[in-house]
PDB file of C-alpha atoms in Angstrom:
ATOM      1  CA  MET A   1      -1.819 -17.328  -5.560  1.00 79.00           C
ATOM      2  CA  PRO A   2      -2.709 -14.074  -4.403  1.00 75.00           C
ATOM      3  CA  LYS A   3      -5.924 -11.909  -5.628  1.00 72.00           C
ATOM      4  CA  GLY A   4      -3.543  -8.689  -6.545  1.00 70.00           C
ATOM      5  CA  GLU A   5      -2.250  -9.259  -9.549  1.00 77.00           C
ATOM      6  CA  ARG A   6       0.856  -7.207  -8.835  1.00 75.00           C
ATOM      7  CA  THR A   7       1.553 -10.028  -5.992  1.00 81.00           C
ATOM      8  CA  ARG A   8       0.724 -12.826  -7.912  1.00 85.00           C
ATOM      9  CA  THR A   9       3.213 -11.295 -10.639  1.00 89.00           C
ATOM     10  CA  ASP A  10       5.717 -11.093  -8.394  1.00 88.00           C
ATOM     11  CA  TYR A  11       5.160 -14.819  -7.258  1.00 91.00           C
ATOM     12  CA  ARG A  12       5.463 -16.466 -10.658  1.00 93.00           C
ATOM     13  CA  ARG A  13       9.115 -13.964 -10.907  1.00 93.00           C
ATOM     14  CA  TRP A  14      11.025 -15.553  -7.210  1.00 94.00           C
ATOM     15  CA  GLY A  15       8.742 -19.281  -8.348  1.00 94.00           C
ATOM     16  CA  LEU A  16      10.884 -19.704 -11.990  1.00 96.00           C
ATOM     17  CA  ARG A  17      13.488 -18.628 -10.065  1.00 96.00           C
ATOM     18  CA  LEU A  18      13.573 -20.738  -7.129  1.00 95.00           C
ATOM     19  CA  ALA A  19      12.242 -23.394 -10.379  1.00 94.00           C
ATOM     20  CA  GLU A  20      15.595 -22.054 -11.979  1.00 95.00           C
ATOM     21  CA  GLU A  21      17.500 -22.901  -8.942  1.00 95.00           C
ATOM     22  CA  PHE A  22      16.724 -26.961  -8.156  1.00 95.00           C
ATOM     23  CA  LYS A  23      15.685 -27.671 -11.363  1.00 94.00           C
ATOM     24  CA  ASP A  24      18.361 -30.152 -11.869  1.00 94.00           C
ATOM     25  CA  ASP A  25      17.552 -32.009  -8.415  1.00 94.00           C
ATOM     26  CA  PRO A  26      14.333 -34.210  -8.057  1.00 94.00           C
ATOM     27  CA  ALA A  27      11.313 -32.559  -5.904  1.00 93.00           C
ATOM     28  CA  GLU A  28      11.996 -34.950  -2.693  1.00 93.00           C
ATOM     29  CA  ILE A  29      15.025 -32.710  -2.157  1.00 94.00           C
ATOM     30  CA  PHE A  30      13.223 -30.298   0.067  1.00 96.00           C
ATOM     31  CA  GLU A  31      11.804 -32.836   2.524  1.00 95.00           C
ATOM     32  CA  ASP A  32      15.980 -32.758   3.233  1.00 95.00           C
ATOM     33  CA  PRO A  33      15.898 -30.738   6.260  1.00 94.00           C
ATOM     34  CA  GLY A  34      19.766 -29.312   4.248  1.00 94.00           C
ATOM     35  CA  SER A  35      17.174 -28.054   2.290  1.00 95.00           C
ATOM     36  CA  ARG A  36      16.523 -25.448   4.500  1.00 95.00           C
ATOM     37  CA  GLY A  37      20.258 -24.312   4.113  1.00 95.00           C
ATOM     38  CA  GLU A  38      19.992 -24.705   0.514  1.00 95.00           C
ATOM     39  CA  VAL A  39      17.320 -22.330   0.124  1.00 96.00           C
ATOM     40  CA  ASN A  40      18.886 -19.434   2.171  1.00 94.00           C
ATOM     41  CA  GLU A  41      22.039 -20.104   0.202  1.00 95.00           C
ATOM     42  CA  TRP A  42      19.806 -19.028  -2.848  1.00 96.00           C
ATOM     43  CA  ARG A  43      18.527 -16.343  -1.703  1.00 94.00           C
ATOM     44  CA  LYS A  44      21.604 -14.904  -0.503  1.00 93.00           C
ATOM     45  CA  GLN A  45      22.189 -13.591  -4.565  1.00 93.00           C
ATOM     46  CA  TRP A  46      19.864 -10.472  -3.103  1.00 90.00           C
ATOM     47  CA  ALA A  47      21.260 -10.418   0.195  1.00 87.00           C
ATOM     48  CA  HIS A  48      22.266  -6.771  -0.473  1.00 84.00           C
ATOM     49  CA  SER A  49      18.712  -6.287  -1.037  1.00 84.00           C
ATOM     50  CA  PRO A  50      16.671  -7.362   2.147  1.00 83.00           C
ATOM     51  CA  ARG A  51      13.024  -7.124   0.508  1.00 82.00           C
ATOM     52  CA  GLN A  52      14.176  -9.487  -2.161  1.00 89.00           C
ATOM     53  CA  TYR A  53      15.723 -11.638   0.721  1.00 90.00           C
ATOM     54  CA  ASP A  54      12.728 -11.612   2.137  1.00 90.00           C
ATOM     55  CA  TYR A  55      10.628 -12.344  -0.524  1.00 90.00           C
ATOM     56  CA  ALA A  56      12.348 -15.310  -2.211  1.00 93.00           C
ATOM     57  CA  GLY A  57      12.104 -17.111   1.307  1.00 93.00           C
ATOM     58  CA  THR A  58       7.977 -16.214   1.706  1.00 92.00           C
ATOM     59  CA  VAL A  59       7.408 -16.991  -1.875  1.00 93.00           C
ATOM     60  CA  ALA A  60       9.637 -20.359  -1.657  1.00 95.00           C
ATOM     61  CA  ALA A  61       7.427 -21.258   1.814  1.00 94.00           C
ATOM     62  CA  VAL A  62       4.176 -20.345   0.269  1.00 93.00           C
ATOM     63  CA  LEU A  63       5.322 -22.954  -2.903  1.00 94.00           C
ATOM     64  CA  LEU A  64       6.478 -25.183  -0.432  1.00 95.00           C
ATOM     65  CA  ASN A  65       3.293 -25.497   1.705  1.00 94.00           C
ATOM     66  CA  TRP A  66       1.432 -25.657  -1.870  1.00 94.00           C
ATOM     67  CA  ALA A  67       3.538 -28.487  -2.917  1.00 95.00           C
ATOM     68  CA  VAL A  68       3.171 -30.837   0.400  1.00 95.00           C
ATOM     69  CA  ASP A  69      -0.815 -30.003   0.162  1.00 94.00           C
ATOM     70  CA  GLN A  70      -1.005 -31.593  -2.684  1.00 94.00           C
ATOM     71  CA  GLY A  71       1.389 -34.437  -2.626  1.00 95.00           C
ATOM     72  CA  LYS A  72       4.115 -33.486  -4.470  1.00 94.00           C
ATOM     73  CA  ILE A  73       5.972 -34.272  -1.017  1.00 95.00           C
ATOM     74  CA  ARG A  74       6.306 -35.194   1.819  1.00 95.00           C
ATOM     75  CA  GLN A  75       7.416 -32.320   4.150  1.00 95.00           C
ATOM     76  CA  HIS A  76       9.296 -29.095   3.667  1.00 96.00           C
ATOM     77  CA  HIS A  77      11.765 -27.169   6.109  1.00 95.00           C
ATOM     78  CA  CYS A  78      11.557 -23.755   5.243  1.00 94.00           C
ATOM     79  CA  GLN A  79       8.591 -22.441   7.203  1.00 91.00           C
ATOM     80  CA  ARG A  80       9.770 -19.235   8.822  1.00 88.00           C
ATOM     81  CA  LEU A  81      13.251 -18.369   7.242  1.00 91.00           C
ATOM     82  CA  ARG A  82      14.655 -15.878   8.813  1.00 88.00           C
ATOM     83  CA  LYS A  83      13.724 -12.000   7.488  1.00 83.00           C
ATOM     84  CA  VAL A  84      15.905  -9.343   7.562  1.00 79.00           C
ATOM     85  CA  TYR A  85      13.957  -6.623   5.924  1.00 63.00           C
ATOM     86  CA  GLU A  86      12.316  -4.183   9.408  1.00 61.00           C
ATOM     87  CA  VAL A  87      10.232  -0.907   8.593  1.00 57.00           C
ATOM     88  CA  ASP A  88       8.489   1.186  10.767  1.00 61.00           C
ATOM     89  CA  ARG A  89       6.346   3.086   8.261  1.00 68.00           C
ATOM     90  CA  ALA A  90       4.004   4.915  10.787  1.00 68.00           C
ATOM     91  CA  GLU A  91       5.933   8.063  10.614  1.00 74.00           C
ATOM     92  CA  ILE A  92       6.162   8.820   6.626  1.00 83.00           C
ATOM     93  CA  VAL A  93       3.312  10.976   5.682  1.00 85.00           C
ATOM     94  CA  TRP A  94       2.590  13.142   3.012  1.00 92.00           C
ATOM     95  CA  THR A  95       2.588  16.764   3.970  1.00 88.00           C
ATOM     96  CA  PRO A  96       1.508  19.922   2.602  1.00 87.00           C
ATOM     97  CA  ASP A  97       4.833  21.038   1.371  1.00 90.00           C
ATOM     98  CA  HIS A  98       4.928  17.172  -0.456  1.00 94.00           C
ATOM     99  CA  ARG A  99       1.582  17.726  -1.844  1.00 94.00           C
ATOM    100  CA  GLU A 100       2.599  21.130  -2.845  1.00 95.00           C
ATOM    101  CA  ALA A 101       5.744  20.279  -4.728  1.00 96.00           C
ATOM    102  CA  ILE A 102       3.863  17.724  -6.627  1.00 97.00           C
ATOM    103  CA  GLU A 103       1.001  19.732  -7.767  1.00 96.00           C
ATOM    104  CA  ALA A 104       3.193  22.658  -9.085  1.00 96.00           C
ATOM    105  CA  LYS A 105       4.961  19.695 -10.957  1.00 96.00           C
ATOM    106  CA  ALA A 106       2.662  16.880 -11.569  1.00 98.00           C
ATOM    107  CA  PRO A 107      -0.250  16.522 -14.591  1.00 97.00           C
ATOM    108  CA  GLU A 108      -3.428  16.612 -13.397  1.00 97.00           C
ATOM    109  CA  TRP A 109      -4.069  12.966 -13.443  1.00 98.00           C
ATOM    110  CA  ILE A 110      -1.138  13.043 -11.202  1.00 98.00           C
ATOM    111  CA  ARG A 111      -2.325  15.059  -8.880  1.00 98.00           C
ATOM    112  CA  ARG A 112      -5.877  13.864  -8.240  1.00 98.00           C
ATOM    113  CA  ILE A 113      -4.727   9.881  -7.382  1.00 98.00           C
ATOM    114  CA  LEU A 114      -2.391  11.924  -4.542  1.00 97.00           C
ATOM    115  CA  THR A 115      -5.660  13.829  -3.900  1.00 97.00           C
ATOM    116  CA  ALA A 116      -7.614  11.721  -3.400  1.00 97.00           C
ATOM    117  CA  ALA A 117      -5.409   8.776  -1.852  1.00 96.00           C
ATOM    118  CA  CYS A 118      -5.026  11.854   1.238  1.00 94.00           C
ATOM    119  CA  GLU A 119      -8.032  12.741   1.540  1.00 93.00           C
ATOM    120  CA  THR A 120      -9.715   9.054   1.339  1.00 94.00           C
ATOM    121  CA  GLY A 121      -7.390   7.150   2.987  1.00 92.00           C
ATOM    122  CA  LEU A 122      -8.240   3.947   0.900  1.00 93.00           C
ATOM    123  CA  ARG A 123      -5.807   1.277  -0.809  1.00 92.00           C
ATOM    124  CA  VAL A 124      -4.781   1.479  -3.750  1.00 94.00           C
ATOM    125  CA  ALA A 125      -6.434  -1.402  -4.825  1.00 92.00           C
ATOM    126  CA  ASP A 126     -10.244   1.101  -3.868  1.00 94.00           C
ATOM    127  CA  LEU A 127      -8.864   4.038  -5.174  1.00 96.00           C
ATOM    128  CA  THR A 128      -8.804   3.164  -8.515  1.00 96.00           C
ATOM    129  CA  LYS A 129     -12.328   1.180  -8.550  1.00 96.00           C
ATOM    130  CA  LEU A 130     -13.775   4.775  -7.012  1.00 97.00           C
ATOM    131  CA  ALA A 131     -17.045   4.966  -9.242  1.00 97.00           C
ATOM    132  CA  TRP A 132     -19.897   7.464  -8.188  1.00 97.00           C
ATOM    133  CA  SER A 133     -21.948   4.752  -7.283  1.00 96.00           C
ATOM    134  CA  HIS A 134     -19.678   5.222  -4.062  1.00 97.00           C
ATOM    135  CA  VAL A 135     -20.230   8.882  -3.167  1.00 97.00           C
ATOM    136  CA  GLU A 136     -24.112   9.393  -1.658  1.00 96.00           C
ATOM    137  CA  ALA A 137     -25.551  12.507  -0.068  1.00 95.00           C
ATOM    138  CA  THR A 138     -25.605  13.226   3.732  1.00 93.00           C
ATOM    139  CA  PRO A 139     -27.843  15.725   5.366  1.00 93.00           C
ATOM    140  CA  HIS A 140     -25.200  17.947   5.692  1.00 88.00           C
ATOM    141  CA  GLY A 141     -22.266  16.433   2.548  1.00 92.00           C
ATOM    142  CA  ARG A 142     -21.551  14.101   1.257  1.00 95.00           C
ATOM    143  CA  ARG A 143     -19.984  10.448   1.727  1.00 94.00           C
ATOM    144  CA  ILE A 144     -18.087   7.538   0.605  1.00 95.00           C
ATOM    145  CA  ARG A 145     -19.681   4.881   1.071  1.00 94.00           C
ATOM    146  CA  VAL A 146     -17.136   1.366  -0.739  1.00 93.00           C
ATOM    147  CA  ARG A 147     -16.619  -1.655   0.199  1.00 91.00           C
ATOM    148  CA  THR A 148     -12.510  -2.490   0.740  1.00 86.00           C
ATOM    149  CA  SER A 149     -11.228  -4.441  -1.396  1.00 83.00           C
ATOM    150  CA  LYS A 150      -8.833  -6.341   1.854  1.00 79.00           C
ATOM    151  CA  ARG A 151     -10.874  -6.821   4.312  1.00 75.00           C
ATOM    152  CA  LYS A 152     -14.298  -6.785   2.894  1.00 82.00           C
ATOM    153  CA  ARG A 153     -15.532  -4.182   4.959  1.00 83.00           C
ATOM    154  CA  VAL A 154     -18.059  -1.148   4.324  1.00 89.00           C
ATOM    155  CA  ALA A 155     -16.696   1.723   4.849  1.00 87.00           C
ATOM    156  CA  TYR A 156     -18.400   5.354   5.293  1.00 89.00           C
ATOM    157  CA  ILE A 157     -15.946   7.796   4.023  1.00 91.00           C
ATOM    158  CA  PRO A 158     -16.760  12.107   4.657  1.00 91.00           C
ATOM    159  CA  VAL A 159     -16.264  13.485   1.599  1.00 93.00           C
ATOM    160  CA  THR A 160     -13.423  16.874   2.711  1.00 91.00           C
ATOM    161  CA  GLU A 161     -13.348  19.599   0.917  1.00 91.00           C
ATOM    162  CA  ALA A 162     -10.673  18.513  -1.243  1.00 92.00           C
ATOM    163  CA  MET A 163     -12.004  15.784  -1.803  1.00 95.00           C
ATOM    164  CA  GLY A 164     -15.184  18.079  -3.248  1.00 96.00           C
ATOM    165  CA  LYS A 165     -13.099  19.051  -5.163  1.00 97.00           C
ATOM    166  CA  LEU A 166     -12.245  17.204  -6.924  1.00 98.00           C
ATOM    167  CA  LEU A 167     -15.541  15.061  -7.494  1.00 97.00           C
ATOM    168  CA  ASP A 168     -16.866  18.318  -8.763  1.00 97.00           C
ATOM    169  CA  ALA A 169     -14.182  18.415 -11.493  1.00 97.00           C
ATOM    170  CA  THR A 170     -14.856  15.062 -12.766  1.00 97.00           C
ATOM    171  CA  PRO A 171     -17.689  14.181 -15.217  1.00 96.00           C
ATOM    172  CA  ARG A 172     -20.868  12.625 -14.552  1.00 94.00           C
ATOM    173  CA  ASP A 173     -21.291  11.055 -16.966  1.00 93.00           C
ATOM    174  CA  ARG A 174     -17.611   9.711 -16.419  1.00 94.00           C
ATOM    175  CA  MET A 175     -17.883   5.705 -14.235  1.00 94.00           C
ATOM    176  CA  LEU A 176     -14.061   5.816 -12.545  1.00 97.00           C
ATOM    177  CA  ILE A 177     -13.386   9.087 -10.561  1.00 98.00           C
ATOM    178  CA  LEU A 178      -9.463   8.232 -11.381  1.00 98.00           C
ATOM    179  CA  LEU A 179      -8.444   7.758 -14.651  1.00 97.00           C
ATOM    180  CA  SER A 180      -4.862   7.346 -16.453  1.00 96.00           C
ATOM    181  CA  GLU A 181      -3.386   9.376 -18.332  1.00 95.00           C
ATOM    182  CA  ARG A 182      -5.227   8.502 -21.463  1.00 95.00           C
ATOM    183  CA  GLY A 183      -8.523   8.511 -19.716  1.00 95.00           C
ATOM    184  CA  LYS A 184      -8.378   4.877 -19.605  1.00 96.00           C
ATOM    185  CA  PRO A 185      -8.952   2.847 -15.944  1.00 96.00           C
ATOM    186  CA  LEU A 186      -5.424   2.875 -13.676  1.00 96.00           C
ATOM    187  CA  THR A 187      -4.021  -0.530 -12.627  1.00 94.00           C
ATOM    188  CA  PRO A 188      -2.575  -0.653  -8.637  1.00 93.00           C
ATOM    189  CA  HIS A 189       0.792  -0.370 -10.303  1.00 92.00           C
ATOM    190  CA  ARG A 190       0.048   2.074 -13.133  1.00 95.00           C
ATOM    191  CA  ALA A 191      -1.169   4.782  -9.708  1.00 96.00           C
ATOM    192  CA  SER A 192       1.585   3.605  -7.619  1.00 95.00           C
ATOM    193  CA  GLU A 193       4.057   3.546 -10.787  1.00 95.00           C
ATOM    194  CA  GLY A 194       2.748   7.216 -12.237  1.00 96.00           C
ATOM    195  CA  LEU A 195       3.488   9.282  -8.400  1.00 97.00           C
ATOM    196  CA  ARG A 196       6.486   7.548  -7.988  1.00 95.00           C
ATOM    197  CA  GLN A 197       8.093   9.126 -11.153  1.00 96.00           C
ATOM    198  CA  TRP A 198       6.571  12.414 -10.664  1.00 97.00           C
ATOM    199  CA  ARG A 199       7.174  12.326  -6.885  1.00 96.00           C
ATOM    200  CA  ASP A 200      10.996  11.995  -8.044  1.00 94.00           C
ATOM    201  CA  LYS A 201      10.718  14.454 -10.762  1.00 95.00           C
ATOM    202  CA  ALA A 202       9.206  17.166  -7.812  1.00 96.00           C
ATOM    203  CA  GLY A 203      12.472  16.394  -6.181  1.00 95.00           C
ATOM    204  CA  LEU A 204      11.137  13.698  -3.682  1.00 95.00           C
ATOM    205  CA  THR A 205      13.390  11.516  -4.056  1.00 92.00           C
ATOM    206  CA  PRO A 206      14.210   9.052  -1.516  1.00 86.00           C
ATOM    207  CA  GLU A 207      18.217  10.418  -1.519  1.00 83.00           C
ATOM    208  CA  SER A 208      16.641  14.149  -1.113  1.00 87.00           C
ATOM    209  CA  LEU A 209      14.246  12.566   1.621  1.00 86.00           C
ATOM    210  CA  GLY A 210      15.933  10.537   3.130  1.00 80.00           C
ATOM    211  CA  TYR A 211      13.280   7.546   3.120  1.00 82.00           C
ATOM    212  CA  ASP A 212      10.939   5.884   0.386  1.00 86.00           C
ATOM    213  CA  LEU A 213       7.725   8.179   0.147  1.00 92.00           C
ATOM    214  CA  ARG A 214       4.993   5.895  -1.243  1.00 92.00           C
ATOM    215  CA  LEU A 215       1.208   6.392  -2.774  1.00 95.00           C
ATOM    216  CA  GLN A 216       0.473   3.850   0.627  1.00 91.00           C
ATOM    217  CA  ASP A 217       2.044   6.712   2.679  1.00 91.00           C
ATOM    218  CA  ALA A 218      -1.373   8.827   1.624  1.00 92.00           C
ATOM    219  CA  ARG A 219      -2.958   6.795   4.448  1.00 90.00           C
ATOM    220  CA  GLY A 220      -0.909   8.847   7.445  1.00 87.00           C
ATOM    221  CA  THR A 221      -2.158  12.438   5.768  1.00 87.00           C
ATOM    222  CA  ALA A 222      -6.384  11.076   5.355  1.00 90.00           C
ATOM    223  CA  ALA A 223      -5.781  10.107   8.958  1.00 90.00           C
ATOM    224  CA  THR A 224      -5.794  13.492   9.946  1.00 87.00           C
ATOM    225  CA  ARG A 225      -7.721  14.614   7.366  1.00 85.00           C
ATOM    226  CA  LEU A 226     -10.740  12.372   8.230  1.00 88.00           C
ATOM    227  CA  LEU A 227     -10.842  13.272  12.718  1.00 88.00           C
ATOM    228  CA  SER A 228     -10.645  16.820  10.945  1.00 83.00           C
ATOM    229  CA  ALA A 229     -13.777  16.344   9.159  1.00 83.00           C
ATOM    230  CA  GLY A 230     -15.259  14.627  12.274  1.00 84.00           C
ATOM    231  CA  LEU A 231     -14.850  10.863  12.632  1.00 87.00           C
ATOM    232  CA  SER A 232     -13.758   9.274  16.132  1.00 89.00           C
ATOM    233  CA  LEU A 233      -9.839   7.515  16.423  1.00 91.00           C
ATOM    234  CA  ALA A 234     -11.784   4.196  16.701  1.00 90.00           C
ATOM    235  CA  GLU A 235     -14.129   5.298  13.297  1.00 88.00           C
ATOM    236  CA  ILE A 236     -10.687   5.724  12.055  1.00 90.00           C
ATOM    237  CA  ALA A 237      -8.723   3.339  12.677  1.00 88.00           C
ATOM    238  CA  ALA A 238     -11.382   0.811  11.784  1.00 86.00           C
ATOM    239  CA  HIS A 239     -11.256   1.790   8.260  1.00 86.00           C
ATOM    240  CA  MET A 240      -7.460   2.160   8.054  1.00 87.00           C
ATOM    241  CA  GLY A 241      -7.141  -1.342   9.173  1.00 83.00           C
ATOM    242  CA  TRP A 242      -4.876   0.048  12.467  1.00 86.00           C
ATOM    243  CA  SER A 243      -5.448  -0.438  16.173  1.00 86.00           C
ATOM    244  CA  ILE A 244      -6.845   2.818  17.790  1.00 90.00           C
ATOM    245  CA  ARG A 245      -3.191   3.670  19.542  1.00 88.00           C
ATOM    246  CA  HIS A 246      -1.770   2.809  15.929  1.00 86.00           C
ATOM    247  CA  ALA A 247      -3.796   5.557  14.319  1.00 88.00           C
ATOM    248  CA  ALA A 248      -3.328   8.480  17.511  1.00 90.00           C
ATOM    249  CA  ALA A 249       0.351   7.963  17.114  1.00 86.00           C
ATOM    250  CA  VAL A 250      -0.361   8.694  13.435  1.00 85.00           C
ATOM    251  CA  ILE A 251      -2.180  11.662  13.206  1.00 88.00           C
ATOM    252  CA  GLU A 252       0.104  13.051  16.264  1.00 86.00           C
ATOM    253  CA  HIS A 253       3.684  12.716  13.797  1.00 83.00           C
ATOM    254  CA  TYR A 254       1.783  14.685  11.277  1.00 82.00           C
ATOM    255  CA  ALA A 255       1.010  17.353  13.615  1.00 79.00           C
ATOM    256  CA  ARG A 256       5.011  18.064  14.750  1.00 79.00           C
ATOM    257  CA  VAL A 257       5.837  17.583  10.629  1.00 75.00           C
ATOM    258  CA  SER A 258       2.984  20.056   9.625  1.00 72.00           C
ATOM    259  CA  PRO A 259       2.896  22.931  11.886  1.00 64.00           C
ATOM    260  CA  ASP A 260       0.739  25.344  10.439  1.00 64.00           C
ATOM    261  CA  GLU A 261      -2.115  22.739  11.551  1.00 64.00           C
ATOM    262  CA  THR A 262      -0.098  21.433  14.559  1.00 63.00           C
ATOM    263  CA  ASP A 263      -1.969  23.129  16.943  1.00 69.00           C
ATOM    264  CA  ALA A 264      -6.000  22.381  15.594  1.00 72.00           C
ATOM    265  CA  ILE A 265      -4.928  18.953  15.017  1.00 75.00           C
ATOM    266  CA  LEU A 266      -3.902  17.958  18.326  1.00 78.00           C
ATOM    267  CA  VAL A 267      -6.828  20.010  20.220  1.00 79.00           C
ATOM    268  CA  LYS A 268      -8.955  17.714  18.092  1.00 79.00           C
ATOM    269  CA  LEU A 269      -6.562  14.356  18.786  1.00 84.00           C
ATOM    270  CA  ALA A 270      -6.668  14.991  22.546  1.00 84.00           C
ATOM    271  CA  THR A 271     -10.392  15.371  22.831  1.00 83.00           C
ATOM    272  CA  ALA A 272     -10.704  11.678  20.481  1.00 81.00           C
ATOM    273  CA  LYS A 273      -8.523  10.658  22.629  1.00 81.00           C
ATOM    274  CA  GLY A 274     -10.759  11.337  25.930  1.00 78.00           C
ATOM    275  CA  SER A 275     -13.545   9.823  24.249  1.00 74.00           C
ATOM    276  CA  ALA A 276     -12.114   6.541  23.326  1.00 69.00           C
ATOM    277  CA  SER A 277     -10.501   5.122  26.833  1.00 62.00           C
TER     278      SER A 277
END
């Protein structure tokens, strides 16, 4: 099972669906090449949702890999099932207008989540664990030092002006920086779902925007913030787990959709590109 709580829940759900479909068959059915067609036929019931269609195939392959490894079956034929869901979220970012809409509508705990995400670029799993112990003083300000949960690398993130205001408004006797509406620790799912609910209430629905704006998309906004704070493209790329080219493309897109900041951002981006080449 994967480490993430949300992913484990999804794996169980889809594993049980697969088990229900094939409960009357012996496990050896998957050793037959024809079982690939059987699994594809089973997941067709989610053909209306490319993401679910693909996820059904992914979990089936994971479960069958485990079965082979444990000696339950000799082999299976469901590796590399065709995927239909494709998405490039490089051009989806939280613009100043989006953030203003949330500021005007959402409660403080939601506003704090979005601010921290847009100013640090941390993944949701790391945001929910962000604590005062991660904040360090520097000769010219503060920084956040955190070992990321996905890549297990230490990231050094400068505290921007907006992030500084968020920290200053956080009681020092509170261990975690971000809490739920009830003052309890957040799970990644609660943080993402809470923002999604208030995003919709603020009129930023997928129907109105033409795309599904998520908490994870704040990382593109953060890349621009970190460039403005003095990080190099290489440092931003390493922190985000991106290529330098992708980091530059995300920042350039942010500049295009945020006219008020375009000139300053593009000048810094051009300088950063020159240093990276």
